[in-house]
Coordinates of N, CA and C and ligand atoms in Angstrom, one line a residue:
M11 N 46.6 -54.0 -55.4 CA 46.6 -52.7 -54.8 C 47.4 -51.7 -55.7
N12 N 46.9 -50.6 -55.9 CA 47.7 -49.6 -56.7 C 48.6 -48.8 -55.8
Q13 N 49.5 -48.0 -56.4 CA 50.5 -47.3 -55.6 C 49.9 -46.4 -54.5
D14 N 48.8 -45.7 -54.8 CA 48.1 -44.9 -53.8 C 47.7 -45.7 -52.6
Q15 N 47.1 -46.9 -52.9 CA 46.6 -47.8 -51.8 C 47.8 -48.3 -50.9
L16 N 48.9 -48.5 -51.6 CA 50.1 -49.0 -50.9 C 50.6 -47.9 -49.9
K17 N 50.6 -46.6 -50.4 CA 51.0 -45.5 -49.6 C 50.1 -45.4 -48.4
Q18 N 48.8 -45.6 -48.6 CA 47.8 -45.5 -47.5 C 48.1 -46.6 -46.5
L19 N 48.5 -47.8 -47.0 CA 48.7 -49.0 -46.2 C 50.0 -48.7 -45.2
V20 N 51.0 -48.2 -45.8 CA 52.2 -47.9 -45.0 C 52.0 -46.7 -44.1
G21 N 51.2 -45.8 -44.6 CA 50.9 -44.6 -43.7 C 50.2 -45.0 -42.5
R22 N 49.3 -46.0 -42.6 CA 48.6 -46.5 -41.4 C 49.6 -47.4 -40.5
A23 N 50.4 -48.2 -41.2 CA 51.4 -49.0 -40.5 C 52.3 -48.2 -39.6
A24 N 52.6 -47.0 -40.1 CA 53.6 -46.2 -39.3 C 53.0 -45.7 -38.0
L25 N 51.7 -45.8 -37.8 CA 51.1 -45.4 -36.5 C 51.7 -46.2 -35.3
D26 N 52.2 -47.5 -35.6 CA 52.8 -48.3 -34.6 C 54.1 -47.7 -34.1
Y27 N 54.7 -46.8 -34.8 CA 56.0 -46.2 -34.4 C 55.8 -44.8 -33.8
V28 N 54.6 -44.3 -33.7 CA 54.4 -43.0 -33.0 C 54.6 -43.2 -31.5
P29 N 55.6 -42.5 -31.0 CA 55.8 -42.7 -29.5 C 54.8 -42.0 -28.7
A30 N 54.2 -42.7 -27.8 CA 53.1 -42.1 -27.0 C 53.6 -40.9 -26.2
G31 N 52.8 -39.8 -26.3 CA 53.1 -38.6 -25.5 C 54.4 -37.8 -26.0
E32 N 55.0 -38.2 -27.1 CA 56.2 -37.5 -27.5 C 56.0 -36.6 -28.8
I33 N 56.8 -35.6 -28.9 CA 56.8 -34.8 -30.2 C 57.4 -35.6 -31.3
L34 N 56.7 -35.5 -32.5 CA 57.1 -36.4 -33.6 C 57.7 -35.6 -34.7
G35 N 58.7 -36.1 -35.4 CA 59.2 -35.5 -36.6 C 58.5 -36.0 -37.8
V36 N 58.0 -35.1 -38.6 CA 57.1 -35.5 -39.8 C 57.8 -35.0 -41.1
G37 N 57.9 -35.9 -42.0 CA 58.5 -35.6 -43.3 C 57.5 -35.0 -44.3
T38 N 57.8 -35.3 -45.6 CA 57.1 -34.6 -46.7 C 56.8 -35.6 -47.8
G39 N 55.7 -35.4 -48.5 CA 55.4 -36.2 -49.7 C 54.0 -36.8 -49.6
S40 N 53.7 -37.5 -50.7 CA 52.3 -38.1 -50.8 C 52.2 -39.2 -49.8
T41 N 53.2 -40.0 -49.5 CA 53.1 -41.1 -48.5 C 53.0 -40.5 -47.1
V42 N 53.7 -39.4 -46.8 CA 53.6 -38.8 -45.5 C 52.2 -38.1 -45.4
D43 N 51.7 -37.6 -46.5 CA 50.3 -37.1 -46.4 C 49.3 -38.2 -45.9
C44 N 49.5 -39.4 -46.5 CA 48.7 -40.5 -46.0 C 48.9 -40.8 -44.5
F45 N 50.2 -40.7 -44.1 CA 50.5 -40.9 -42.7 C 49.8 -39.9 -41.8
I46 N 49.9 -38.6 -42.2 CA 49.3 -37.5 -41.4 C 47.8 -37.7 -41.3
D47 N 47.2 -38.1 -42.4 CA 45.7 -38.3 -42.4 C 45.4 -39.5 -41.5
A48 N 46.2 -40.6 -41.5 CA 46.0 -41.7 -40.7 C 46.2 -41.4 -39.2
L49 N 47.2 -40.5 -38.9 CA 47.4 -40.1 -37.5 C 46.2 -39.3 -37.0
A50 N 45.7 -38.4 -37.8 CA 44.6 -37.6 -37.4 C 43.4 -38.5 -37.2
A51 N 43.1 -39.5 -38.1 CA 42.0 -40.3 -37.9 C 42.1 -41.3 -36.8
S52 N 43.3 -41.6 -36.4 CA 43.5 -42.6 -35.3 C 43.1 -42.2 -33.9
G53 N 43.2 -40.8 -33.8 CA 42.9 -40.3 -32.4 C 44.1 -40.4 -31.5
V54 N 45.2 -41.0 -32.0 CA 46.4 -41.0 -31.1 C 46.9 -39.6 -30.9
A55 N 47.0 -39.2 -29.6 CA 47.3 -37.9 -29.3 C 48.8 -37.7 -29.1
I56 N 49.3 -36.7 -29.9 CA 50.7 -36.3 -29.7 C 50.8 -34.9 -29.2
P57 N 51.8 -34.5 -28.5 CA 51.8 -33.1 -28.0 C 52.1 -32.1 -29.2
G58 N 52.7 -32.6 -30.2 CA 53.0 -31.8 -31.4 C 53.9 -32.5 -32.4
A59 N 54.2 -31.8 -33.5 CA 55.1 -32.3 -34.5 C 56.0 -31.3 -35.0
V60 N 57.2 -31.7 -35.3 CA 58.2 -30.8 -36.1 C 58.1 -31.2 -37.5
S61 N 57.8 -30.3 -38.3 CA 57.5 -30.5 -39.8 C 58.7 -30.2 -40.6
S62 N 58.8 -30.9 -41.8 CA 59.9 -30.7 -42.7 C 59.6 -29.8 -43.9
S63 N 58.3 -29.3 -43.9 CA 58.0 -28.5 -45.1 C 56.7 -27.7 -44.8
E64 N 56.5 -26.6 -45.6 CA 55.3 -25.9 -45.5 C 54.1 -26.8 -45.8
R65 N 54.3 -27.6 -46.8 CA 53.2 -28.6 -47.2 C 52.7 -29.4 -46.1
S66 N 53.7 -30.0 -45.4 CA 53.2 -30.9 -44.2 C 52.7 -30.1 -43.1
T67 N 53.3 -28.9 -42.9 CA 52.8 -28.0 -41.8 C 51.3 -27.7 -42.0
Q68 N 51.0 -27.3 -43.3 CA 49.6 -27.0 -43.6 C 48.6 -28.2 -43.3
R69 N 49.1 -29.4 -43.7 CA 48.2 -30.6 -43.5 C 48.1 -30.9 -42.0
L70 N 49.2 -30.8 -41.3 CA 49.1 -31.0 -39.8 C 48.2 -30.1 -39.1
V71 N 48.3 -28.8 -39.5 CA 47.5 -27.7 -38.9 C 46.0 -27.9 -39.2
K72 N 45.8 -28.3 -40.5 CA 44.4 -28.5 -40.9 C 43.7 -29.6 -40.0
H73 N 44.6 -30.6 -39.6 CA 44.0 -31.7 -38.8 C 44.1 -31.3 -37.3
G74 N 44.5 -30.1 -37.0 CA 44.5 -29.7 -35.6 C 45.7 -30.2 -34.8
I75 N 46.7 -30.6 -35.5 CA 48.0 -31.1 -34.8 C 48.9 -29.9 -34.7
K76 N 49.4 -29.7 -33.5 CA 50.3 -28.6 -33.2 C 51.6 -28.7 -33.9
V77 N 52.1 -27.7 -34.5 CA 53.4 -27.7 -35.2 C 54.4 -26.9 -34.4
L78 N 55.5 -27.5 -34.1 CA 56.6 -26.8 -33.4 C 57.8 -26.5 -34.3
E79 N 58.5 -25.4 -34.0 CA 59.7 -25.1 -34.8 C 60.8 -26.1 -34.4
A80 N 61.7 -26.5 -35.3 CA 62.8 -27.4 -35.0 C 63.7 -26.8 -33.9
T81 N 63.7 -25.5 -33.8 CA 64.5 -24.8 -32.7 C 63.9 -25.0 -31.3
E82 N 62.7 -25.4 -31.3 CA 62.1 -25.6 -29.9 C 62.3 -27.0 -29.3
V83 N 62.9 -27.9 -30.1 CA 63.2 -29.2 -29.5 C 64.7 -29.5 -29.5
T84 N 65.1 -30.4 -28.6 CA 66.5 -30.8 -28.5 C 66.7 -32.1 -29.1
R85 N 65.6 -32.9 -29.1 CA 65.7 -34.3 -29.6 C 64.3 -34.8 -30.0
L86 N 64.2 -35.7 -30.9 CA 63.0 -36.4 -31.3 C 63.3 -37.9 -31.2
A87 N 62.3 -38.6 -30.7 CA 62.5 -40.1 -30.7 C 62.4 -40.6 -32.1
V88 N 61.5 -40.1 -32.8 CA 61.2 -40.7 -34.1 C 60.9 -39.6 -35.2
Y89 N 61.4 -39.9 -36.4 CA 61.1 -39.1 -37.6 C 60.5 -40.0 -38.6
I90 N 59.4 -39.7 -39.2 CA 58.7 -40.6 -40.2 C 58.6 -39.8 -41.5
D91 N 59.2 -40.5 -42.5 CA 59.2 -39.8 -43.8 C 59.3 -40.8 -45.0
G92 N 59.0 -40.4 -46.2 CA 59.1 -41.3 -47.3 C 60.5 -41.2 -48.0
A93 N 60.6 -41.8 -49.1 CA 61.9 -41.8 -49.9 C 61.6 -42.0 -51.3
D94 N 62.5 -41.5 -52.2 CA 62.4 -41.7 -53.6 C 63.1 -43.1 -54.0
E95 N 64.1 -43.4 -53.2 CA 64.8 -44.7 -53.4 C 65.3 -45.1 -52.0
I96 N 65.3 -46.4 -51.8 CA 66.0 -46.9 -50.5 C 66.6 -48.2 -50.9
D97 N 67.9 -48.4 -50.4 CA 68.6 -49.7 -50.8 C 68.5 -50.7 -49.6
G98 N 69.1 -51.8 -49.8 CA 69.1 -52.9 -48.8 C 69.8 -52.6 -47.5
R99 N 70.5 -51.4 -47.5 CA 71.2 -51.0 -46.2 C 70.5 -49.9 -45.5
G100 N 69.4 -49.4 -46.1 CA 68.7 -48.3 -45.5 C 69.2 -46.9 -46.0
F101 N 70.1 -46.9 -46.9 CA 70.5 -45.6 -47.5 C 69.4 -45.2 -48.5
M102 N 69.2 -43.9 -48.6 CA 68.1 -43.4 -49.3 C 68.5 -42.2 -50.3
V103 N 67.7 -42.0 -51.3 CA 67.7 -40.8 -52.1 C 66.3 -40.1 -51.7
K104 N 66.4 -38.8 -51.4 CA 65.2 -38.1 -51.1 C 65.2 -36.7 -51.7
G105 N 64.1 -36.0 -51.7 CA 64.1 -34.7 -52.3 C 63.2 -34.5 -53.5
G106 N 62.5 -35.6 -53.9 CA 61.6 -35.4 -55.0 C 60.6 -34.3 -54.8
G107 N 60.3 -34.1 -53.6 CA 59.3 -33.0 -53.2 C 60.0 -31.7 -52.9
A108 N 61.3 -31.6 -53.1 CA 62.2 -30.4 -52.9 C 62.3 -30.0 -51.4
A109 N 62.0 -31.0 -50.5 CA 62.0 -30.6 -49.1 C 63.3 -31.2 -48.4
L110 N 64.3 -31.6 -49.2 CA 65.4 -32.4 -48.6 C 66.1 -31.7 -47.5
T111 N 66.3 -30.4 -47.6 CA 67.1 -29.7 -46.6 C 66.4 -29.8 -45.2
R112 N 65.2 -29.4 -45.2 CA 64.5 -29.5 -43.9 C 64.3 -30.9 -43.4
E113 N 64.2 -31.8 -44.4 CA 64.0 -33.2 -44.0 C 65.3 -33.7 -43.3
K114 N 66.5 -33.3 -43.8 CA 67.7 -33.7 -43.2 C 67.9 -33.1 -41.8
I115 N 67.5 -31.8 -41.7 CA 67.6 -31.1 -40.4 C 66.7 -31.8 -39.4
V116 N 65.5 -32.2 -39.7 CA 64.6 -32.8 -38.7 C 65.1 -34.2 -38.5
A117 N 65.5 -34.9 -39.5 CA 66.1 -36.3 -39.3 C 67.3 -36.3 -38.3
D118 N 68.0 -35.2 -38.4 CA 69.2 -35.1 -37.6 C 68.9 -35.0 -36.1
L119 N 67.7 -34.5 -35.8 CA 67.2 -34.4 -34.4 C 66.7 -35.7 -33.9
A120 N 66.5 -36.7 -34.8 CA 65.7 -37.9 -34.3 C 66.6 -39.1 -34.1
D121 N 66.2 -39.9 -33.1 CA 67.0 -41.1 -32.8 C 66.7 -42.2 -33.8
Q122 N 65.5 -42.2 -34.4 CA 65.1 -43.2 -35.3 C 64.5 -42.6 -36.6
F123 N 64.9 -43.0 -37.7 CA 64.2 -42.6 -39.0 C 63.4 -43.8 -39.5
I124 N 62.1 -43.6 -39.5 CA 61.2 -44.6 -40.0 C 60.8 -44.2 -41.4
C125 N 61.2 -45.0 -42.4 CA 60.9 -44.7 -43.8 C 59.7 -45.5 -44.2
I126 N 58.8 -44.8 -44.8 CA 57.5 -45.4 -45.3 C 57.5 -45.3 -46.9
A127 N 57.3 -46.4 -47.5 CA 57.5 -46.4 -49.0 C 56.7 -47.6 -49.6
D128 N 56.3 -47.4 -50.9 CA 55.8 -48.6 -51.6 C 57.0 -49.3 -52.2
E129 N 56.8 -50.6 -52.6 CA 57.9 -51.4 -52.9 C 58.7 -51.0 -54.2
S130 N 58.1 -50.1 -54.9 CA 58.8 -49.6 -56.1 C 60.0 -48.8 -55.8
K131 N 60.1 -48.4 -54.5 CA 61.2 -47.5 -54.1 C 62.5 -48.3 -53.7
L132 N 62.3 -49.6 -53.5 CA 63.4 -50.4 -53.1 C 64.3 -50.7 -54.3
V133 N 65.6 -50.4 -54.2 CA 66.6 -50.5 -55.3 C 67.8 -51.2 -54.8
Q134 N 68.5 -51.8 -55.8 CA 69.8 -52.4 -55.5 C 70.9 -51.3 -55.3
T135 N 70.9 -50.3 -56.2 CA 71.9 -49.3 -56.1 C 71.2 -47.9 -56.3
L136 N 71.5 -47.0 -55.5 CA 70.9 -45.6 -55.6 C 71.4 -44.9 -56.8
G137 N 70.5 -44.2 -57.5 CA 70.9 -43.3 -58.6 C 70.0 -43.3 -59.8
K138 N 69.1 -44.3 -59.8 CA 68.2 -44.3 -61.0 C 67.3 -43.1 -60.9
F139 N 66.7 -42.9 -59.8 CA 65.9 -41.7 -59.6 C 66.8 -40.5 -59.6
P140 N 66.4 -39.5 -60.4 CA 67.3 -38.3 -60.5 C 67.6 -37.7 -59.1
L141 N 68.9 -37.5 -58.8 CA 69.3 -37.1 -57.5 C 69.0 -35.6 -57.3
P142 N 68.1 -35.3 -56.3 CA 67.9 -33.9 -56.0 C 69.0 -33.3 -55.2
V143 N 69.4 -32.1 -55.5 CA 70.4 -31.4 -54.8 C 69.9 -29.9 -54.6
E144 N 69.8 -29.5 -53.4 CA 69.4 -28.1 -53.2 C 70.7 -27.2 -53.2
I145 N 70.6 -26.2 -54.0 CA 71.8 -25.4 -54.2 C 71.6 -23.9 -54.1
I146 N 72.7 -23.2 -53.9 CA 72.6 -21.7 -54.1 C 72.7 -21.4 -55.6
P147 N 71.7 -20.6 -56.1 CA 71.6 -20.5 -57.6 C 72.9 -20.1 -58.3
M148 N 73.8 -19.2 -57.8 CA 75.0 -18.8 -58.5 C 76.0 -20.0 -58.7
A149 N 75.8 -21.1 -58.0 CA 76.7 -22.2 -58.2 C 76.3 -23.2 -59.2
A150 N 75.1 -23.0 -59.8 CA 74.5 -24.0 -60.6 C 75.4 -24.6 -61.8
A151 N 76.0 -23.7 -62.5 CA 76.8 -24.1 -63.7 C 78.0 -24.9 -63.2
Q152 N 78.7 -24.4 -62.2 CA 79.9 -25.1 -61.7 C 79.6 -26.4 -61.1
L153 N 78.4 -26.5 -60.4 CA 78.0 -27.8 -59.8 C 77.7 -28.8 -60.9
A154 N 77.1 -28.3 -62.0 CA 76.7 -29.2 -63.1 C 78.0 -29.7 -63.7
R155 N 79.1 -28.9 -63.8 CA 80.4 -29.4 -64.3 C 80.9 -30.5 -63.3
R156 N 80.8 -30.2 -62.1 CA 81.3 -31.2 -61.1 C 80.6 -32.5 -61.2
F157 N 79.3 -32.5 -61.4 CA 78.5 -33.7 -61.5 C 78.9 -34.4 -62.8
A158 N 79.1 -33.6 -63.9 CA 79.5 -34.2 -65.1 C 80.8 -35.1 -65.0
R159 N 81.7 -34.6 -64.2 CA 82.9 -35.4 -63.9 C 82.7 -36.7 -63.3
L160 N 81.5 -36.8 -62.6 CA 81.1 -38.1 -62.0 C 80.2 -38.9 -62.9
G161 N 80.0 -38.4 -64.1 CA 79.1 -39.1 -65.0 C 77.7 -38.7 -65.0
G162 N 77.4 -37.7 -64.2 CA 76.0 -37.3 -64.0 C 75.6 -36.1 -64.9
E163 N 74.4 -36.0 -65.2 CA 73.9 -34.8 -65.9 C 72.9 -34.0 -65.0
A164 N 73.2 -32.8 -64.7 CA 72.4 -32.0 -63.8 C 71.5 -31.0 -64.5
K165 N 70.3 -31.1 -64.2 CA 69.3 -30.1 -64.8 C 68.6 -29.3 -63.7
L166 N 68.5 -28.0 -63.9 CA 67.8 -27.2 -62.9 C 66.3 -27.6 -63.0
R167 N 65.7 -27.7 -61.8 CA 64.2 -28.0 -61.7 C 63.5 -26.6 -61.9
V168 N 63.0 -26.5 -63.1 CA 62.5 -25.1 -63.5 C 61.3 -24.8 -62.7
G169 N 61.3 -23.5 -62.3 CA 60.1 -23.0 -61.6 C 60.0 -23.4 -60.1
V170 N 61.0 -24.1 -59.6 CA 60.9 -24.5 -58.2 C 61.8 -23.7 -57.3
V171 N 61.3 -23.1 -56.3 CA 62.1 -22.5 -55.3 C 61.7 -23.2 -54.0
T172 N 62.7 -23.6 -53.2 CA 62.4 -24.4 -52.0 C 61.9 -23.5 -50.9
D173 N 61.5 -24.1 -49.8 CA 61.0 -23.4 -48.6 C 62.1 -22.5 -48.1
N174 N 63.3 -22.8 -48.5 CA 64.5 -22.0 -48.0 C 65.0 -21.0 -49.0
G175 N 64.3 -20.9 -50.1 CA 64.7 -19.9 -51.2 C 65.8 -20.5 -52.1
G176 N 66.1 -21.8 -52.0 CA 67.1 -22.4 -52.8 C 66.5 -22.9 -54.1
H177 N 67.4 -23.4 -55.0 CA 67.0 -24.0 -56.2 C 67.4 -25.5 -56.1
I178 N 66.8 -26.3 -57.1 CA 67.1 -27.7 -57.0 C 67.7 -28.2 -58.4
L179 N 68.8 -28.9 -58.3 CA 69.4 -29.6 -59.4 C 68.9 -31.0 -59.3
D180 N 68.5 -31.6 -60.4 CA 68.2 -33.1 -60.5 C 69.3 -33.7 -61.4
V181 N 69.9 -34.7 -60.8 CA 71.1 -35.3 -61.5 C 70.8 -36.7 -61.9
T182 N 70.9 -36.9 -63.2 CA 70.6 -38.3 -63.8 C 72.0 -38.9 -64.1
G183 N 72.0 -40.2 -64.3 CA 73.1 -40.9 -64.8 C 74.1 -41.4 -63.7
L184 N 73.8 -41.2 -62.5 CA 74.7 -41.6 -61.4 C 74.4 -43.0 -60.9
S185 N 75.5 -43.7 -60.5 CA 75.3 -44.9 -59.8 C 76.1 -44.8 -58.5
I186 N 75.3 -44.7 -57.4 CA 75.9 -44.3 -56.1 C 76.2 -45.6 -55.3
T187 N 77.3 -46.1 -55.5 CA 77.7 -47.4 -54.9 C 78.2 -47.2 -53.5
D188 N 78.7 -46.1 -53.1 CA 79.2 -45.8 -51.8 C 78.5 -44.5 -51.3
P189 N 77.2 -44.7 -50.8 CA 76.4 -43.5 -50.4 C 77.1 -42.6 -49.4
L190 N 77.8 -43.2 -48.4 CA 78.4 -42.4 -47.3 C 79.5 -41.5 -47.9
A191 N 80.4 -42.1 -48.7 CA 81.5 -41.3 -49.3 C 80.9 -40.3 -50.3
F192 N 79.9 -40.6 -51.1 CA 79.3 -39.7 -52.0 C 78.7 -38.5 -51.3
E193 N 77.9 -38.8 -50.3 CA 77.3 -37.7 -49.5 C 78.4 -36.8 -48.9
A194 N 79.4 -37.4 -48.3 CA 80.5 -36.6 -47.7 C 81.1 -35.7 -48.7
E195 N 81.4 -36.2 -49.9 CA 82.1 -35.5 -50.9 C 81.2 -34.3 -51.5
V196 N 80.0 -34.6 -51.9 CA 79.2 -33.6 -52.6 C 78.7 -32.5 -51.6
S197 N 78.6 -32.9 -50.3 CA 78.1 -32.0 -49.3 C 79.1 -30.8 -49.1
Q198 N 80.4 -31.1 -49.4 CA 81.3 -30.0 -49.2 C 81.7 -29.2 -50.5
W199 N 81.0 -29.4 -51.6 CA 81.2 -28.6 -52.8 C 80.5 -27.2 -52.5
P200 N 81.3 -26.2 -52.8 CA 80.7 -24.8 -52.6 C 79.4 -24.6 -53.4
G201 N 78.4 -24.1 -52.7 CA 77.1 -23.9 -53.3 C 76.1 -25.0 -53.1
V202 N 76.5 -26.1 -52.6 CA 75.6 -27.2 -52.3 C 75.0 -26.9 -50.9
V203 N 73.7 -26.8 -50.8 CA 73.0 -26.7 -49.5 C 72.8 -28.0 -48.9
T204 N 72.2 -28.9 -49.7 CA 71.9 -30.3 -49.2 C 71.9 -31.2 -50.4
V205 N 72.6 -32.4 -50.3 CA 72.5 -33.4 -51.3 C 71.5 -34.4 -50.8
G206 N 70.7 -34.9 -51.8 CA 69.5 -35.8 -51.5 C 69.9 -37.2 -51.1
V207 N 71.2 -37.5 -51.0 CA 71.6 -38.8 -50.4 C 71.5 -38.8 -48.9
F208 N 70.7 -39.6 -48.3 CA 70.6 -39.7 -46.9 C 71.3 -41.0 -46.5
A209 N 72.6 -40.8 -46.2 CA 73.5 -42.0 -45.8 C 73.8 -41.9 -44.3
R210 N 74.3 -40.7 -43.9 CA 74.6 -40.5 -42.5 C 73.2 -40.5 -41.7
H211 N 72.2 -40.1 -42.4 CA 70.8 -40.1 -41.8 C 70.0 -41.1 -42.4
K212 N 70.5 -42.4 -42.5 CA 69.8 -43.4 -43.2 C 68.6 -43.9 -42.3
A213 N 67.7 -44.7 -43.0 CA 66.6 -45.3 -42.2 C 67.0 -46.3 -41.2
S214 N 66.3 -46.3 -40.0 CA 66.5 -47.3 -39.0 C 65.6 -48.5 -39.4
V215 N 64.4 -48.1 -39.9 CA 63.4 -49.1 -40.2 C 62.7 -48.6 -41.5
C216 N 62.4 -49.6 -42.4 CA 61.6 -49.2 -43.6 C 60.3 -50.1 -43.6
L217 N 59.2 -49.4 -43.6 CA 57.9 -50.1 -43.8 C 57.6 -50.0 -45.3
L218 N 57.7 -51.2 -45.9 CA 57.6 -51.3 -47.4 C 56.3 -51.9 -47.8
G219 N 55.5 -51.2 -48.5 CA 54.2 -51.7 -48.9 C 54.2 -52.4 -50.2
G220 N 53.7 -53.6 -50.2 CA 53.6 -54.4 -51.5 C 52.4 -55.2 -51.5
A221 N 52.3 -56.0 -52.6 CA 51.1 -56.8 -52.8 C 50.7 -57.7 -51.6
D222 N 51.8 -58.2 -50.9 CA 51.6 -59.1 -49.8 C 51.4 -58.4 -48.5
G223 N 51.3 -57.1 -48.5 CA 51.1 -56.3 -47.3 C 52.4 -55.5 -47.0
V224 N 52.6 -55.2 -45.7 CA 53.7 -54.4 -45.3 C 54.9 -55.2 -44.8
K225 N 56.0 -55.1 -45.4 CA 57.3 -55.7 -44.9 C 58.0 -54.8 -44.1
T226 N 58.6 -55.2 -43.0 CA 59.4 -54.4 -42.1 C 60.9 -54.7 -42.3
L227 N 61.6 -53.7 -42.8 CA 63.1 -53.9 -43.0 C 63.8 -53.2 -41.9
K228 N 64.7 -53.8 -41.2 CA 65.4 -53.2 -40.1 C 66.9 -53.1 -40.5
F229 N 67.5 -51.9 -40.3 CA 68.9 -51.7 -40.7 C 69.8 -51.5 -39.5
Ligands
LIG306 C1 60.2 -35.0 -50.4 C2 60.8 -36.4 -50.3 C3 59.7 -37.5 -50.3 O1 59.9 -38.2 -49.1 C4 60.0 -38.3 -51.5 O2 60.0 -37.5 -52.6 C5 58.9 -39.4 -51.6 O3 57.7 -38.8 -51.9 P1 56.3 -39.6 -52.1 O4 55.9 -40.2 -50.8 O5 55.4 -38.6 -52.7 O6 56.6 -40.7 -53.1 O7 61.9 -36.6 -50.1 O8 61.3 -34.1 -50.5

C-alpha cells in the first residue's frame, strides 16, 4: 500500500471513534481529508463538526456536514486529526498544513484526541520534521535567534499566511526530548502564537496505518 492508501485506511478506521449523535472536532490535512470523505460516505449522522481550518470547513460543507464555530460548543467528546510526527508517548509535532493554532484550540475543547497517521509519522524523538511555529510577523528575527540558541534554524514559510493572519516559522535541527517542557518554554516567548509541539494536548489514541493494517496505540 502506498502512503495515500494508508491515509484512506486510517481515515476509515477513525469512523469507529465518531461518537453517535455528538458534535465532532475535525482537524486538517490530507489524512483528515480522507476521514471527512469516509465520514460522508459512511452515512453516520452527526449533528455537526467544529473545524480547525478553512480547508476542512470547505470539505465538510461540500459533503453537507454542518460546521459550528468553536465558540458555540463547551466541550467535544472527540477530536480527530493527523500529525507530522508522533512519538511512543503520544506527543506530536503538527502544523505542516499551517493550521496548528486552530487545531490546538479545537483539541483543547475535546476529551479525546484521536490521531490518524501512516506509519512514517511514528518517531523515537520529535524534531526531525521541521517544527512549525505560528508567529506574529514582527517577532520573526528575534524568535529565530531564540531557536538558534536551542540549536535550531528557523526559516519563514514564504508566501504562507495562516487562517488567523499569522506567519509560520519552520525550525530544523531540533531534538525535542522533553516535549512538555519545550512546549511550555516556547509558548511564552513574545511573538509566538502557537508552537507545533502538542504535548499538553497529546494524542489519547493513535490509529497508525502500515503494511499490516491499522495498529491502535493507546497513551
Ligand atoms: C496541519 C497538520 C496536519 O495534521 C499534519 O500536517 C499532517 O498532515 P497530513 O495528514 O497531510 O500528512 O498538523 O496543520
